[in-house]
């Protein structure tokens, strides 16, 4: 699967851990940065790059990491066509796909361990949208962004 990933300085270490783990399992990444954990950067800039990569179709899903995941999710949800979900537990990640058809997962590098974050990403990318009664709700969500 092609995935887009991006972080600010606070999310850099977790971004790298996630990327390495999934690259070893034959997933492909568009790494949108940041590439230097010692330079303070602004999370909206990286959210924008990942959102544009997902919206272009170059990646099936996006992964965004900042200190808490909150800033990244707020930024990503400004983009029409993006449904970004903050997920601290695998079930949140799973339901974000099944019910909300989320196309971006936001994670917190300062509040989550690597294993938990990887488990959340696994749950996210391996869950299909349920459709059915959730379809109309997601269409209404998307109309709010227009
Ligand atoms: C950076 O210090 C921090 O504010 C940022 O990574 C993020 O947690 C914002 O939501």
Short mmCIF file of C-alpha atoms and ligand atoms in Angstrom, two decimals:
data_model
loop_
_atom_site.label_atom_id
_atom_site.label_comp_id
_atom_site.label_asym_id
_atom_site.label_seq_id
_atom_site.Cartn_x
_atom_site.Cartn_y
_atom_site.Cartn_z
CA UNK A 1 0.00 0.00 0.00
CA UNK A 2 1.17 3.55 -0.69
CA UNK A 3 1.08 5.74 2.40
CA UNK A 4 1.88 9.40 2.99
CA UNK A 5 3.51 10.29 6.29
CA UNK A 6 4.46 13.58 7.88
CA UNK A 7 5.34 15.03 11.25
CA UNK A 8 6.66 18.09 13.00
CA UNK A 9 9.74 17.91 15.26
CA UNK A 10 7.65 16.55 18.16
CA UNK A 11 6.40 13.68 16.04
CA UNK A 12 9.62 12.94 14.18
CA UNK A 13 10.79 9.91 16.20
CA UNK A 14 7.41 8.22 16.02
CA UNK A 15 7.12 9.00 12.31
CA UNK A 16 10.45 7.28 11.69
CA UNK A 17 9.50 4.25 13.79
CA UNK A 18 6.21 3.84 11.94
CA UNK A 19 7.80 4.30 8.52
CA UNK A 20 10.56 1.77 9.19
CA UNK A 21 8.14 -0.80 10.61
CA UNK A 22 5.78 -0.64 7.64
CA UNK A 23 8.53 -0.37 5.01
CA UNK A 24 9.84 -3.71 6.28
CA UNK A 25 6.36 -5.07 5.61
CA UNK A 26 6.35 -3.91 1.99
CA UNK A 27 4.40 -0.70 2.32
CA UNK A 28 5.61 2.31 0.35
CA UNK A 29 5.89 5.81 1.73
CA UNK A 30 5.80 9.33 0.46
CA UNK A 31 7.72 10.88 3.37
CA UNK A 32 6.62 14.51 3.53
CA UNK A 33 9.07 15.38 6.33
CA UNK A 34 10.11 16.82 8.64
CA UNK A 35 13.57 15.35 8.30
CA UNK A 36 15.38 17.14 11.15
CA UNK A 37 14.14 16.51 14.70
CA UNK A 38 16.25 19.37 16.08
CA UNK A 39 14.68 22.12 13.99
CA UNK A 40 11.34 23.40 15.30
CA UNK A 41 8.77 23.47 12.52
CA UNK A 42 5.05 24.20 12.20
CA UNK A 43 2.73 21.20 11.99
CA UNK A 44 0.23 22.81 9.52
CA UNK A 45 2.94 22.82 6.83
CA UNK A 46 3.36 19.03 7.08
CA UNK A 47 -0.36 18.39 7.38
CA UNK A 48 -0.77 20.29 4.09
CA UNK A 49 1.84 18.16 2.30
CA UNK A 50 0.31 14.89 3.47
CA UNK A 51 -3.24 16.02 2.65
CA UNK A 52 -2.21 17.07 -0.86
CA UNK A 53 -0.50 13.71 -1.39
CA UNK A 54 -3.63 11.81 -0.33
CA UNK A 55 -5.95 14.05 -2.36
CA UNK A 56 -3.77 13.59 -5.46
CA UNK A 57 -4.24 9.81 -5.19
CA UNK A 58 -0.52 9.20 -4.76
CA UNK A 59 -1.23 7.61 -1.36
CA UNK A 60 -4.23 5.61 -0.17
CA UNK A 61 -3.96 6.94 3.39
CA UNK A 62 -2.03 9.56 5.33
CA UNK A 63 -0.34 9.36 8.72
CA UNK A 64 0.31 12.58 10.62
CA UNK A 65 2.28 12.85 13.85
CA UNK A 66 2.78 15.86 16.11
CA UNK A 67 3.16 16.06 19.89
CA UNK A 68 -0.43 15.15 20.62
CA UNK A 69 -1.90 14.56 17.16
CA UNK A 70 -4.42 17.31 17.90
CA UNK A 71 -2.86 20.10 15.85
CA UNK A 72 -2.32 17.77 12.90
CA UNK A 73 -5.92 16.56 12.95
CA UNK A 74 -7.28 20.12 13.17
CA UNK A 75 -5.07 21.21 10.26
CA UNK A 76 -5.87 18.20 8.07
CA UNK A 77 -9.61 18.57 8.53
CA UNK A 78 -9.46 22.02 6.90
CA UNK A 79 -8.96 20.27 3.54
CA UNK A 80 -12.05 19.32 1.54
CA UNK A 81 -12.01 15.57 0.95
CA UNK A 82 -9.86 14.83 3.99
CA UNK A 83 -11.33 13.08 7.00
CA UNK A 84 -8.62 12.97 9.64
CA UNK A 85 -9.07 11.05 12.87
CA UNK A 86 -7.05 11.34 16.04
CA UNK A 87 -6.60 7.80 17.36
CA UNK A 88 -4.99 6.86 20.67
CA UNK A 89 -6.34 3.30 20.69
CA UNK A 90 -6.57 0.66 17.95
CA UNK A 91 -10.37 0.58 18.25
CA UNK A 92 -10.52 4.32 17.59
CA UNK A 93 -8.44 3.79 14.45
CA UNK A 94 -10.62 0.87 13.33
CA UNK A 95 -13.88 2.75 13.87
CA UNK A 96 -12.49 5.84 12.16
CA UNK A 97 -12.23 3.72 9.01
CA UNK A 98 -15.37 1.60 9.48
CA UNK A 99 -17.76 4.43 10.39
CA UNK A 100 -16.11 7.67 9.24
CA UNK A 101 -14.19 6.48 6.19
CA UNK A 102 -11.23 8.47 7.54
CA UNK A 103 -8.34 8.79 5.11
CA UNK A 104 -5.81 10.20 7.58
CA UNK A 105 -4.82 9.01 11.03
CA UNK A 106 -3.31 11.50 13.47
CA UNK A 107 -1.06 10.27 16.27
CA UNK A 108 0.74 11.86 19.21
CA UNK A 109 4.48 11.35 19.46
CA UNK A 110 4.62 12.75 22.99
CA UNK A 111 1.70 10.76 24.34
CA UNK A 112 1.91 7.34 22.63
CA UNK A 113 4.45 4.55 22.63
CA UNK A 114 5.72 3.13 19.37
CA UNK A 115 4.00 -0.22 19.70
CA UNK A 116 0.63 1.33 20.42
CA UNK A 117 0.99 3.77 17.52
CA UNK A 118 1.97 0.97 15.12
CA UNK A 119 -1.00 -1.10 16.29
CA UNK A 120 -3.27 1.90 15.61
CA UNK A 121 -1.87 2.27 12.08
CA UNK A 122 -2.30 -1.50 11.47
CA UNK A 123 -5.94 -1.29 12.54
CA UNK A 124 -6.49 1.79 10.40
CA UNK A 125 -5.04 0.57 7.12
CA UNK A 126 -6.55 -2.92 7.44
CA UNK A 127 -10.14 -1.84 8.05
CA UNK A 128 -12.61 -1.13 5.24
CA UNK A 129 -15.36 1.46 5.36
CA UNK A 130 -18.64 -0.20 6.38
CA UNK A 131 -20.73 1.99 4.05
CA UNK A 132 -24.46 1.38 4.56
CA UNK A 133 -25.92 3.73 7.15
CA UNK A 134 -22.57 5.50 7.46
CA UNK A 135 -22.42 6.50 3.81
CA UNK A 136 -24.96 9.33 4.00
CA UNK A 137 -23.32 10.69 7.18
CA UNK A 138 -19.92 10.79 5.52
CA UNK A 139 -21.45 12.52 2.49
CA UNK A 140 -22.93 15.12 4.87
CA UNK A 141 -19.49 15.52 6.47
CA UNK A 142 -17.90 16.15 3.12
CA UNK A 143 -20.58 18.72 2.23
CA UNK A 144 -19.67 20.69 5.37
CA UNK A 145 -16.20 21.28 3.94
CA UNK A 146 -17.43 22.85 0.70
C1 LIG B 1 4.84 21.33 19.22
O1 LIG B 1 5.47 21.80 20.37
C2 LIG B 1 3.43 20.88 19.55
O2 LIG B 1 2.64 21.96 19.92
C3 LIG B 1 2.82 20.17 18.38
O3 LIG B 1 3.63 19.09 18.05
C4 LIG B 1 1.44 19.58 18.55
O4 LIG B 1 1.36 18.78 19.69
C5 LIG B 1 0.28 20.45 18.39
O5 LIG B 1 -0.87 20.02 18.40
#
